[in-house]
Coordinates of C-alpha atoms in Angstrom, one line a residue:
M148 CA -15.8 -23.4 83.6
A149 CA -17.4 -23.3 80.2
T150 CA -19.9 -26.1 79.3
Q151 CA -19.8 -28.1 76.1
A152 CA -22.5 -26.0 74.6
V153 CA -20.6 -22.8 75.3
T154 CA -17.4 -24.4 74.1
D155 CA -19.0 -25.2 70.7
L156 CA -20.4 -21.7 70.4
C157 CA -17.0 -20.1 71.2
K158 CA -15.3 -22.2 68.6
V159 CA -17.7 -21.5 65.8
I160 CA -17.6 -17.7 66.5
L161 CA -13.8 -17.7 66.4
R162 CA -13.8 -19.8 63.2
D163 CA -15.9 -17.2 61.5
V164 CA -14.2 -14.1 62.8
Y165 CA -10.5 -15.1 63.3
G166 CA -10.0 -18.3 61.5
E167 CA -9.3 -22.0 62.2
V168 CA -6.0 -21.4 64.1
A169 CA -7.8 -19.2 66.7
E170 CA -10.6 -21.8 66.9
T171 CA -8.1 -24.6 67.5
I172 CA -6.2 -22.8 70.2
V173 CA -9.2 -21.8 72.1
G174 CA -10.8 -25.2 71.7
S175 CA -7.7 -26.8 73.2
L176 CA -7.8 -24.4 76.2
L177 CA -11.4 -25.0 76.8
E178 CA -10.9 -28.8 76.7
H179 CA -7.7 -29.0 78.8
G180 CA -7.9 -25.9 81.0
R181 CA -5.0 -23.4 81.4
L182 CA -1.9 -24.3 79.3
T183 CA 1.4 -22.7 78.3
A184 CA 2.2 -21.9 74.7
Q185 CA 4.4 -25.1 74.4
Q186 CA 1.5 -27.2 75.8
I187 CA -1.0 -25.7 73.4
A188 CA 1.4 -26.4 70.5
K189 CA 1.7 -30.0 71.7
H190 CA -2.1 -30.5 71.9
T191 CA -2.9 -28.8 68.6
D192 CA 0.0 -30.0 66.4
L193 CA 0.8 -26.3 65.7
S194 CA 4.2 -24.7 65.8
V195 CA 5.1 -22.7 68.9
S196 CA 5.6 -19.6 66.8
A197 CA 2.1 -20.0 65.2
V198 CA 0.6 -20.4 68.6
K199 CA 2.3 -17.3 70.0
G200 CA 1.3 -15.3 67.0
A201 CA -2.4 -16.2 67.4
L202 CA -2.3 -15.7 71.2
V203 CA -1.3 -12.0 70.6
A204 CA -4.6 -11.3 68.8
L205 CA -6.6 -13.4 71.3
V206 CA -5.1 -11.6 74.3
Q207 CA -5.6 -8.2 72.6
N208 CA -9.3 -8.9 72.4
R209 CA -9.2 -10.5 75.9
F210 CA -10.6 -13.7 74.5
V211 CA -7.6 -15.3 76.3
L212 CA -6.2 -14.2 79.6
Y213 CA -2.6 -14.8 80.8
W214 CA -1.0 -15.3 84.2
I215 CA 2.6 -15.3 85.2
D216 CA 3.2 -16.6 88.7
P217 CA 5.8 -14.5 90.6
A218 CA 7.2 -17.8 91.9
T219 CA 7.9 -19.0 88.3
P220 CA 8.4 -15.8 86.3
K221 CA 9.5 -17.5 83.1
I222 CA 6.3 -19.5 82.7
C223 CA 3.1 -17.9 81.3
H224 CA -0.2 -19.8 81.5
Y225 CA -3.2 -19.0 79.3
S226 CA -6.9 -19.5 79.9
V227 CA -10.1 -18.7 78.0
N228 CA -12.4 -15.7 78.9
Y229 CA -15.4 -17.2 77.2
K230 CA -17.7 -14.3 78.1
E231 CA -15.8 -11.9 75.8
I232 CA -16.1 -14.4 73.0
V233 CA -19.9 -14.7 73.4
H234 CA -20.1 -10.9 73.5
V235 CA -19.0 -10.8 69.8
L236 CA -22.5 -11.8 69.0
Y237 CA -23.7 -8.4 70.4
T238 CA -21.7 -6.4 68.0
G239 CA -24.7 -5.4 65.8
S240 CA -26.8 -4.5 68.8
I241 CA -24.0 -2.4 70.2
L242 CA -23.5 -0.4 67.0
E243 CA -27.2 0.1 66.8
I244 CA -27.3 1.7 70.3
I245 CA -24.3 3.9 69.5
S246 CA -25.9 5.1 66.2
S247 CA -29.1 6.0 68.0
K248 CA -27.4 7.7 70.9
F249 CA -24.9 9.6 68.8
G250 CA -26.9 10.1 65.6
D251 CA -25.4 13.5 65.0
S252 CA -23.7 13.7 61.6
N253 CA -20.7 15.4 63.3
S254 CA -20.2 12.6 65.8
R255 CA -17.5 10.1 65.0
A256 CA -18.7 7.8 67.9
P257 CA -20.1 5.0 65.7
E258 CA -16.8 4.8 63.7
I259 CA -14.7 4.8 66.9
V260 CA -16.7 2.0 68.6
K261 CA -16.7 -0.1 65.4
N262 CA -12.9 0.2 65.2
I263 CA -12.4 -0.6 68.8
L264 CA -14.6 -3.7 68.4
V265 CA -12.4 -4.8 65.5
Y266 CA -9.0 -4.3 67.2
G267 CA -10.1 -5.3 70.8
H268 CA -8.6 -2.2 72.4
V269 CA -6.8 0.9 71.2
R270 CA -4.5 3.5 72.8
A271 CA -6.1 6.9 72.5
A272 CA -3.0 8.7 71.1
D273 CA -2.3 6.0 68.6
Y274 CA -5.9 6.0 67.3
L275 CA -6.1 9.7 67.0
E276 CA -2.7 9.8 65.1
H277 CA -3.6 6.9 62.9
A278 CA -7.1 8.3 62.0
N279 CA -5.5 11.7 61.4
G280 CA -2.9 10.1 59.1
D281 CA -5.7 8.6 57.0
E282 CA -6.6 12.0 55.7
S283 CA -5.6 12.9 52.1
I284 CA -2.4 14.8 51.5
D285 CA -4.2 17.6 49.8
E286 CA -5.9 18.6 53.0
D287 CA -4.5 21.6 54.8
E288 CA -3.4 21.7 58.4
Y289 CA -6.7 23.3 59.5
D290 CA -8.8 20.4 58.1
S291 CA -6.4 17.9 59.7
D292 CA -6.7 19.5 63.1
K293 CA -10.4 19.7 62.7
T294 CA -10.6 16.0 62.1
R295 CA -8.4 15.2 65.1
N296 CA -10.5 17.5 67.3
S297 CA -13.7 15.8 66.1
L298 CA -12.3 12.4 66.9
S299 CA -11.1 13.6 70.3
R300 CA -14.4 15.1 71.2
S301 CA -16.3 12.0 70.2
M302 CA -13.9 9.7 72.1
T303 CA -14.2 11.9 75.1
D304 CA -18.0 11.8 74.9
L305 CA -17.9 8.0 74.7
A306 CA -15.5 7.8 77.7
M307 CA -17.6 10.2 79.8
K308 CA -20.8 8.2 79.2
R309 CA -18.8 5.0 79.8
Y310 CA -19.6 3.4 76.5
I311 CA -15.8 2.8 76.3
T312 CA -13.7 2.2 79.3
P313 CA -10.0 2.3 80.1
L314 CA -8.1 -1.0 80.5
F315 CA -5.6 -1.8 83.2
D316 CA -3.1 -4.6 83.5
F317 CA -5.4 -6.7 85.6
D318 CA -8.0 -6.7 82.9
F319 CA -5.8 -9.2 81.0
Q320 CA -5.4 -11.5 83.9
P321 CA -7.8 -14.0 85.5
P322 CA -9.5 -12.4 88.6
A323 CA -9.2 -15.7 90.5
D324 CA -5.4 -15.7 90.1
I325 CA -5.2 -12.1 91.1
Y326 CA -7.1 -12.8 94.3
Q327 CA -5.1 -15.9 95.1
Q328 CA -1.9 -14.0 94.8
L329 CA -3.1 -11.2 97.0
Y330 CA -4.3 -13.8 99.6
K331 CA -0.8 -15.4 99.6
N332 CA 0.9 -12.1 100.1
H333 CA -1.3 -11.1 103.0
Y334 CA -1.2 -14.6 104.6
A335 CA 2.6 -14.5 104.6
K336 CA 2.5 -11.1 106.5
Q337 CA 0.4 -12.5 109.3
A338 CA 2.1 -13.2 112.6
R339 CA 2.9 -16.8 113.1
G340 CA 1.8 -16.7 116.7
Q341 CA -1.9 -16.4 115.6
S342 CA -4.1 -19.4 115.2
E343 CA -4.6 -20.8 111.7
N344 CA -8.2 -19.6 111.6
A345 CA -7.2 -16.1 112.6
R346 CA -4.5 -15.9 109.9
V347 CA -6.9 -17.1 107.2
A348 CA -9.6 -14.7 108.3
A349 CA -7.2 -11.7 108.4
A350 CA -5.6 -12.6 105.0
T351 CA -9.0 -13.1 103.4
S352 CA -10.3 -9.8 104.6
A353 CA -7.2 -7.9 103.5
A354 CA -7.1 -9.6 100.1
T355 CA -10.7 -8.9 99.5
T356 CA -10.3 -5.2 100.4
E357 CA -7.2 -4.8 98.2
R358 CA -8.9 -6.6 95.3
D359 CA -12.0 -4.4 95.5
T360 CA -9.8 -1.3 95.6
L361 CA -7.8 -2.5 92.6
F362 CA -10.9 -3.4 90.5
G363 CA -12.7 -0.2 91.6
S364 CA -10.1 1.9 89.8
R365 CA -11.8 1.3 86.5
D366 CA -15.1 2.6 88.0
A367 CA -13.7 6.0 88.9
P368 CA -15.8 8.8 87.3
D369 CA -12.7 10.3 85.7
A370 CA -11.1 7.0 84.6
G371 CA -9.3 7.5 81.3
L372 CA -9.8 11.3 81.4
I373 CA -7.7 14.3 82.2
L374 CA -8.4 17.9 82.9
L375 CA -7.8 20.4 80.1
E376 CA -7.1 23.0 82.8
T377 CA -6.6 22.5 86.4
K378 CA -8.6 25.5 87.7
S379 CA -11.7 27.3 86.8
Q380 CA -12.0 31.0 86.1
H381 CA -12.5 31.7 89.8
G382 CA -9.5 29.7 90.8
A383 CA -11.4 26.8 92.3
V384 CA -10.8 23.2 91.3
P385 CA -13.8 21.9 89.3
K386 CA -16.3 19.9 91.3
R387 CA -16.3 16.2 91.0
V388 CA -19.5 14.3 90.3
R389 CA -21.5 12.6 93.0
R390 CA -20.4 9.2 94.2
N391 CA -23.3 7.4 92.7
Q392 CA -23.1 9.0 89.2
V393 CA -21.3 7.2 86.4
G394 CA -19.0 9.2 84.2
L395 CA -18.5 12.9 83.8
M396 CA -20.3 15.7 82.0
D397 CA -17.7 18.5 82.6
P398 CA -16.4 19.9 79.3
K399 CA -13.1 20.6 80.9
Y400 CA -12.2 16.9 80.6
T401 CA -10.7 15.1 77.6
V402 CA -9.4 11.6 76.9
N403 CA -6.1 10.8 78.4
P404 CA -3.8 10.1 75.3
E405 CA -2.0 7.4 77.2
A406 CA -5.2 5.5 78.2
V407 CA -6.1 2.2 76.5
F408 CA -9.8 1.9 75.7
A409 CA -12.0 -1.0 75.1
V410 CA -15.8 -1.3 74.6
N411 CA -17.6 -1.4 77.9
H412 CA -20.0 -4.3 77.5
D413 CA -21.4 -3.8 81.0
R414 CA -22.7 -0.4 79.9
F415 CA -24.5 -1.9 76.9
L416 CA -25.9 -4.7 79.0
L417 CA -27.6 -2.1 81.2
S418 CA -29.3 -0.7 78.1
F419 CA -30.3 -4.1 76.9
R420 CA -31.8 -4.9 80.3
N421 CA -33.7 -1.6 80.4
D422 CA -35.1 -2.3 77.0
E423 CA -36.4 -5.7 78.1
L424 CA -38.1 -4.2 81.2
A425 CA -39.7 -1.5 79.0
K426 CA -41.0 -4.2 76.7
L427 CA -42.5 -6.1 79.6
A428 CA -44.2 -2.9 80.8
A429 CA -45.5 -2.3 77.3
K430 CA -46.9 -5.8 77.1
T431 CA -48.6 -5.7 80.5
I432 CA -49.7 -2.0 80.8
G433 CA -49.3 -0.2 77.5
P434 CA -46.8 1.4 75.1
V435 CA -47.2 5.0 76.4
T436 CA -46.6 3.9 80.0
A437 CA -43.6 1.9 78.8
K438 CA -42.1 5.1 77.3
V439 CA -42.3 6.8 80.7
Y440 CA -40.8 3.7 82.3
R441 CA -38.0 3.6 79.8
Q442 CA -37.1 7.2 80.7
L443 CA -37.1 6.3 84.4
L444 CA -34.7 3.4 83.6
Q445 CA -32.6 5.8 81.5
C446 CA -32.0 7.9 84.6
Y447 CA -30.4 4.8 86.2
E448 CA -27.9 4.4 83.4
N449 CA -26.1 7.4 84.8
K450 CA -26.0 5.8 88.3
L451 CA -25.0 2.2 87.6
F452 CA -21.8 0.6 86.3
R453 CA -23.1 -2.9 85.6
C454 CA -26.2 -5.1 85.9
S455 CA -24.8 -7.1 88.8
Q456 CA -24.4 -3.9 90.9
T457 CA -26.4 -4.0 94.1
V458 CA -29.0 -1.2 94.2
T459 CA -30.3 -0.4 97.6
Q460 CA -33.5 1.6 98.4
T461 CA -31.7 4.7 99.6
A462 CA -31.9 8.3 98.5
D463 CA -28.9 7.9 96.2
Y464 CA -31.0 5.7 93.9
F465 CA -34.3 7.6 94.1
I466 CA -35.5 9.2 90.8
T467 CA -37.8 12.2 91.0
T468 CA -40.8 12.6 88.8
M469 CA -39.5 16.0 87.6
S470 CA -36.3 14.5 86.3
I471 CA -38.3 11.8 84.4
M472 CA -40.6 14.4 82.9
Q473 CA -37.7 16.6 81.8
G474 CA -36.1 13.7 79.9
L475 CA -39.2 12.6 78.0
D476 CA -39.5 13.3 74.3
P477 CA -41.4 16.6 74.0
T478 CA -43.5 15.2 71.1
L479 CA -44.9 12.4 73.4
D480 CA -48.5 13.2 74.2
L481 CA -49.6 12.0 77.6
K482 CA -52.8 14.0 77.8
D483 CA -55.9 11.7 78.2
T484 CA -53.8 8.5 77.9
I485 CA -55.3 7.2 81.1
V486 CA -59.1 7.0 81.5
M487 CA -60.2 8.2 84.9
P488 CA -63.4 7.2 86.7
T489 CA -66.4 9.5 86.1
Y490 CA -69.0 10.8 88.5
N491 CA -71.8 13.4 88.6
G492 CA -72.9 13.4 85.0
G493 CA -69.6 12.4 83.5
K494 CA -67.2 14.8 85.3
R495 CA -63.8 13.2 85.9
K496 CA -63.0 12.6 89.6
D497 CA -60.4 10.3 91.1
I498 CA -61.6 7.9 93.8
D499 CA -59.2 9.3 96.2
G500 CA -61.1 12.6 95.9
L501 CA -63.7 11.5 98.4
D502 CA -63.0 12.0 102.1
Q503 CA -63.6 9.5 104.9
N504 CA -67.3 10.4 105.0
G505 CA -67.7 9.7 101.2
M506 CA -68.0 13.5 100.5
S507 CA -66.0 15.4 97.9
K508 CA -63.0 17.3 99.2
K509 CA -63.6 21.0 99.0
S510 CA -60.2 22.0 97.5
R511 CA -58.2 20.8 94.6
T512 CA -55.2 18.9 95.9
N513 CA -52.5 16.6 94.6
T514 CA -51.9 13.3 96.4
G515 CA -50.0 10.5 94.7
G516 CA -50.0 12.5 91.5
F517 CA -53.8 12.4 90.9
I518 CA -55.9 15.5 90.4
M519 CA -58.9 15.7 92.7
D520 CA -61.7 18.0 91.6
N521 CA -64.9 19.0 93.4
G522 CA -66.7 19.5 90.2
E523 CA -66.9 23.3 90.6
D524 CA -65.2 26.3 89.1
E525 CA -64.3 24.6 85.8
E526 CA -62.6 27.7 84.5
D527 CA -60.2 27.7 87.5
D528 CA -59.5 24.1 86.8
E529 CA -58.6 24.8 83.2
D530 CA -56.3 27.6 84.2
M531 CA -54.6 25.4 86.7
D532 CA -54.1 22.7 84.0
E533 CA -52.6 25.2 81.7
N534 CA -50.2 26.4 84.4
E535 CA -49.1 22.8 85.1
N536 CA -48.5 22.2 81.4
D537 CA -46.4 25.4 81.2
Y538 CA -44.4 24.2 84.2
S539 CA -43.5 21.0 82.3
G540 CA -42.4 22.9 79.2
S541 CA -44.7 21.0 77.0
K542 CA -48.5 21.2 76.4
K543 CA -48.5 17.5 75.9
I544 CA -46.7 16.4 79.1
S545 CA -47.6 17.4 82.6
L546 CA -46.3 16.4 86.0
V547 CA -49.7 14.9 86.9
D548 CA -49.8 12.7 83.8
V549 CA -46.3 11.4 84.3
T550 CA -47.2 10.6 87.9
R551 CA -50.3 8.7 86.9
H552 CA -48.3 6.5 84.6
L553 CA -45.7 5.9 87.4
E554 CA -48.6 5.0 89.7
L555 CA -49.8 2.4 87.2
L556 CA -46.3 0.9 87.1
A557 CA -46.1 0.9 90.9
N558 CA -49.5 -0.9 91.2
S559 CA -48.6 -3.5 88.6
P560 CA -48.3 -7.2 89.8
Y561 CA -44.8 -7.1 88.5
N562 CA -43.8 -4.3 90.9
F563 CA -42.0 -2.3 88.2
V564 CA -41.3 0.7 90.6
I565 CA -41.7 1.6 94.2
K566 CA -43.0 4.9 95.5
A567 CA -40.1 6.1 97.6
G568 CA -40.7 9.8 98.6
N569 CA -42.3 13.1 97.8
R570 CA -39.4 15.3 96.7
G571 CA -39.5 16.8 93.2
G572 CA -43.0 15.8 92.5
G573 CA -42.5 12.3 94.0
E574 CA -39.6 9.9 94.1
W575 CA -39.4 6.4 92.7
F576 CA -37.2 3.4 93.1
V577 CA -36.7 0.4 90.7
P578 CA -36.2 -2.9 92.5
F579 CA -33.7 -4.4 90.0
E580 CA -33.0 -7.5 92.0
E581 CA -36.7 -8.5 92.1
L582 CA -37.2 -7.5 88.4
R583 CA -34.2 -9.7 87.4
E584 CA -36.0 -12.8 88.7
T585 CA -39.3 -11.5 87.2
L586 CA -37.8 -11.3 83.7
K587 CA -36.5 -14.9 84.1
R588 CA -39.8 -16.2 85.3
V589 CA -41.9 -14.5 82.6
S590 CA -39.5 -15.5 79.9
Y591 CA -39.4 -19.1 81.1
E592 CA -43.2 -19.3 81.3
Q593 CA -43.4 -17.9 77.7
I594 CA -41.1 -20.6 76.5
I595 CA -43.2 -23.3 78.1
E596 CA -46.4 -21.9 76.6
N597 CA -44.9 -21.6 73.1
K598 CA -43.4 -25.1 73.3
F599 CA -46.1 -27.1 75.1
G600 CA -49.2 -25.0 75.0
P601 CA -51.4 -23.2 77.6
L602 CA -52.5 -26.3 79.5
A603 CA -48.8 -27.1 80.2
L604 CA -48.3 -23.6 81.4
R605 CA -51.3 -23.8 83.7
L606 CA -50.1 -27.0 85.2
F607 CA -46.6 -25.6 85.6
R608 CA -47.9 -22.5 87.4
I609 CA -50.0 -24.6 89.8
I610 CA -47.0 -26.8 90.8
K611 CA -44.8 -23.7 91.2
D612 CA -47.3 -21.9 93.4
K613 CA -48.1 -25.0 95.6
G614 CA -44.4 -25.9 96.1
M615 CA -44.8 -29.7 96.1
V616 CA -47.9 -31.5 94.8
N617 CA -49.0 -35.0 93.9
D618 CA -51.2 -36.1 91.0
E619 CA -54.4 -36.2 93.1
L620 CA -54.0 -32.6 94.3
L621 CA -53.1 -31.6 90.7
A622 CA -56.3 -33.2 89.4
R623 CA -58.4 -31.3 91.9
T624 CA -56.7 -28.0 91.3
A625 CA -56.1 -28.0 87.6
L626 CA -59.5 -29.6 86.7
L627 CA -57.8 -31.9 84.2
R628 CA -58.0 -35.6 83.5
A629 CA -55.4 -37.8 85.2
D630 CA -53.9 -39.0 81.9
T631 CA -53.6 -35.4 80.6
I632 CA -51.8 -34.4 83.9
A633 CA -49.5 -37.4 83.6
R634 CA -48.6 -36.7 80.0
L635 CA -47.9 -32.9 80.6
A636 CA -46.0 -33.5 83.8
A637 CA -43.8 -36.1 82.1
T638 CA -43.2 -33.7 79.2
L639 CA -42.2 -30.8 81.5
H640 CA -40.0 -33.2 83.5
D641 CA -38.1 -34.2 80.3
F642 CA -37.7 -30.5 79.4
G643 CA -36.2 -29.8 82.9
A644 CA -39.0 -27.6 84.1
L645 CA -40.2 -30.0 86.8
D646 CA -38.5 -32.4 89.2
L647 CA -39.9 -35.5 91.0
Q648 CA -39.4 -36.2 94.7
E649 CA -40.1 -39.7 96.0
V650 CA -41.3 -40.0 99.6
P651 CA -41.6 -43.7 100.6
R652 CA -44.2 -44.7 103.3
S653 CA -42.4 -48.0 104.1
N654 CA -38.9 -49.4 104.1
D655 CA -39.4 -51.6 101.0
R656 CA -40.0 -48.4 98.9
T657 CA -42.6 -50.0 96.7
P658 CA -44.3 -47.7 94.2
V659 CA -47.7 -48.4 95.7
K660 CA -46.6 -47.1 99.1
T661 CA -44.7 -44.1 97.8
F662 CA -45.7 -40.5 97.4
F663 CA -44.5 -38.9 94.1
L664 CA -44.4 -35.1 94.5
W665 CA -43.8 -32.7 91.6
F666 CA -41.9 -29.5 92.2
H667 CA -40.0 -26.8 90.3
S668 CA -36.4 -25.8 90.9
P669 CA -35.8 -22.4 89.3
Q670 CA -32.0 -22.4 89.2
R671 CA -31.8 -25.9 87.7
A672 CA -34.6 -25.2 85.2
Y673 CA -33.0 -21.9 84.1
G674 CA -29.6 -23.5 83.7
I675 CA -30.9 -26.3 81.5
V676 CA -32.8 -24.0 79.2
L677 CA -29.8 -21.7 79.0
Q678 CA -27.6 -24.5 77.8
D679 CA -30.3 -25.4 75.2
M680 CA -30.1 -21.8 74.0
Y681 CA -26.3 -22.0 73.6
K682 CA -26.7 -25.2 71.6
A683 CA -29.3 -23.5 69.4
L684 CA -27.1 -20.5 68.8
S685 CA -24.1 -22.7 67.9
R686 CA -26.2 -24.8 65.4
M687 CA -27.6 -21.7 63.7
Y688 CA -24.2 -20.1 63.4
K689 CA -22.8 -23.3 61.9
R690 CA -25.7 -23.4 59.5
I691 CA -24.9 -19.9 58.2
L692 CA -21.2 -20.9 57.7
A693 CA -22.2 -24.1 56.0
E694 CA -24.5 -22.3 53.6
R695 CA -21.8 -19.8 52.8
K696 CA -19.3 -22.6 52.2
E697 CA -21.6 -24.0 49.4
H698 CA -21.3 -20.8 47.4
P699 CA -17.6 -20.0 47.4
I700 CA -17.3 -18.7 43.8
L701 CA -20.3 -16.4 44.1
L702 CA -19.2 -14.9 47.5
A703 CA -15.7 -14.4 46.2
K704 CA -17.1 -12.5 43.2
L705 CA -19.2 -10.3 45.6
D706 CA -16.1 -9.4 47.5
R707 CA -14.6 -7.7 44.4
E708 CA -14.5 -3.9 44.6
D709 CA -16.0 -3.5 41.2
V710 CA -18.9 -5.8 42.0
K711 CA -19.8 -4.4 45.4
E712 CA -21.3 -1.2 44.0
N713 CA -22.7 -2.7 40.8
E714 CA -24.3 -6.0 41.5
D715 CA -27.0 -5.5 38.9
L716 CA -24.4 -4.9 36.3
Y717 CA -22.0 -7.8 37.0
L718 CA -24.3 -10.5 38.2
S719 CA -26.3 -12.8 35.9
A720 CA -29.9 -13.6 36.6
A721 CA -29.0 -17.0 38.0
E722 CA -26.4 -15.5 40.3
K723 CA -28.9 -12.8 41.5
Q724 CA -31.4 -15.5 42.3
E725 CA -28.7 -17.6 44.1
I726 CA -27.6 -14.6 46.2
Y727 CA -31.2 -13.7 47.0
E728 CA -31.9 -17.1 48.4
L729 CA -28.7 -17.2 50.4
R730 CA -29.4 -13.7 51.9
S731 CA -33.0 -14.6 52.7
L732 CA -31.9 -17.7 54.6
E733 CA -29.2 -15.8 56.5
E734 CA -31.7 -13.1 57.4
K735 CA -34.1 -15.7 58.9
L736 CA -31.3 -17.3 60.9
L737 CA -29.9 -14.0 62.1
V738 CA -33.4 -13.0 63.3
Q739 CA -33.6 -16.2 65.3
I740 CA -30.1 -15.7 66.6
N741 CA -31.0 -12.1 67.7
R742 CA -34.0 -13.4 69.6
L743 CA -32.0 -16.1 71.3
Q744 CA -29.3 -13.6 72.3
G745 CA -32.0 -11.6 74.1
L746 CA -33.0 -14.7 76.1
V747 CA -29.4 -15.6 76.8
R748 CA -28.8 -12.1 78.3
I749 CA -31.9 -12.5 80.5
F750 CA -30.8 -15.9 81.9
D751 CA -27.1 -15.3 82.0
D752 CA -26.1 -11.6 82.0
Y753 CA -28.7 -9.6 83.9

């Protein structure tokens, strides 16, 4: 159930994008829960026809889900899917990712994604025909077919890489209702001679299995795609991708014209999460190591469907050093980006190059990715370095250098990666479950430091590490005055970062005979700060709309086609100054909104 802060944010988003009718309908559903069209009309004082007309657009965008109970087939109930509404705020970031991934001038991917975001979902055949029909009449059949083929290739590429995903009937229905209906069906099939507990357990197991199978159909590698030809030149059916690989890369596939596609927000959330992890690595280790780490995370984008997917430390999720190195930008220079210890007059030697007796190893070996040199035969060493560089395909990137950066990530306190094996120059595993909590913890501590200062952060960390502490222990550990501790602890308590536990020593519970213990509850603290972020987003969005409302004449003039391309010609000096001030304010607010969106994703989506 959406909170009041989320409700306010959803309403202001819909008011801006779809108008007051959509805002009113969704606000009524958020306030009263699931309703029929007649009940919505009664609560909102709108006509039933107006409600049904607005619900069409809302359902098309999956902002509202519908459910028809088989027991009452003539009644349709509607409920809000608030996650999809909040995802509207990610539109700019999504288009930015698509533009960077499909920057080729021949690609129509950015245009396709933008249109799908506007319409909610599109049928592939309808979109291709409509886009083809937009061509001018003077164009010949060749140009028309060329445009259609270009759109088809771009849509196929997006579907293969799962940036767009096919929709099924169950995507427009509440998952809880689907499961409940499956449970009822399986419960009715159980033998009446069984005990009630046995019937419930059997029905629950069967319903869960059927639900997972049903929802798993959208995760099939060839979902929304069809084969251009059923057999290869040798008469064999083309090989399917591995189970743990997302999407297809086989050129024999194309989009199914009957498939209905929508933007896959889960795919973009994976990219957002990887960007956040790379930023954390850049902040703690360095920008060059962060680029290596980002490429490692990029390898996982072809293995995962969504951020909530469980990733186990098995061979299916191990990434080799060779695959990371091959995906790095060839212009990236990794040579001498890590300073190694020096011995014997300045010659570089890794610490692991010494044997158990403290003597240098006689041969040059590779353990853990570090080069170990005995200080002799420098010419042979140089030749070997050249061979390693040639092996990588770049004089600036070698397997050894990539391994060194991965070792830095593995030895970091944040445990960015785990050394998993030795195949392909070494294998690595990213513990996403642990890093999800790390991102939340680091972001929360940064908020505390920015809001209350470094002393508050130090006090918070001590309490979190100790578990439960009283003021006396805090004073001895933090080396702060009692009044400072009391003030900071009370401030953090009001913010929601700390809780207070009372432990009475007597039955009368007098304060003198009571222990007061401070402690930190992560889930409660994260939930409180998340709601504060939703409130801030709502207020900033409202501020932008309020500022626009104060300049209706100027904004109406800017919407004119003749003014759009010639603002300098048609706007007076006063109007130019007015629009400059308005755009400057909007830019500042949008920057803050973008930063808050990143924090919301960390605490709510990853």
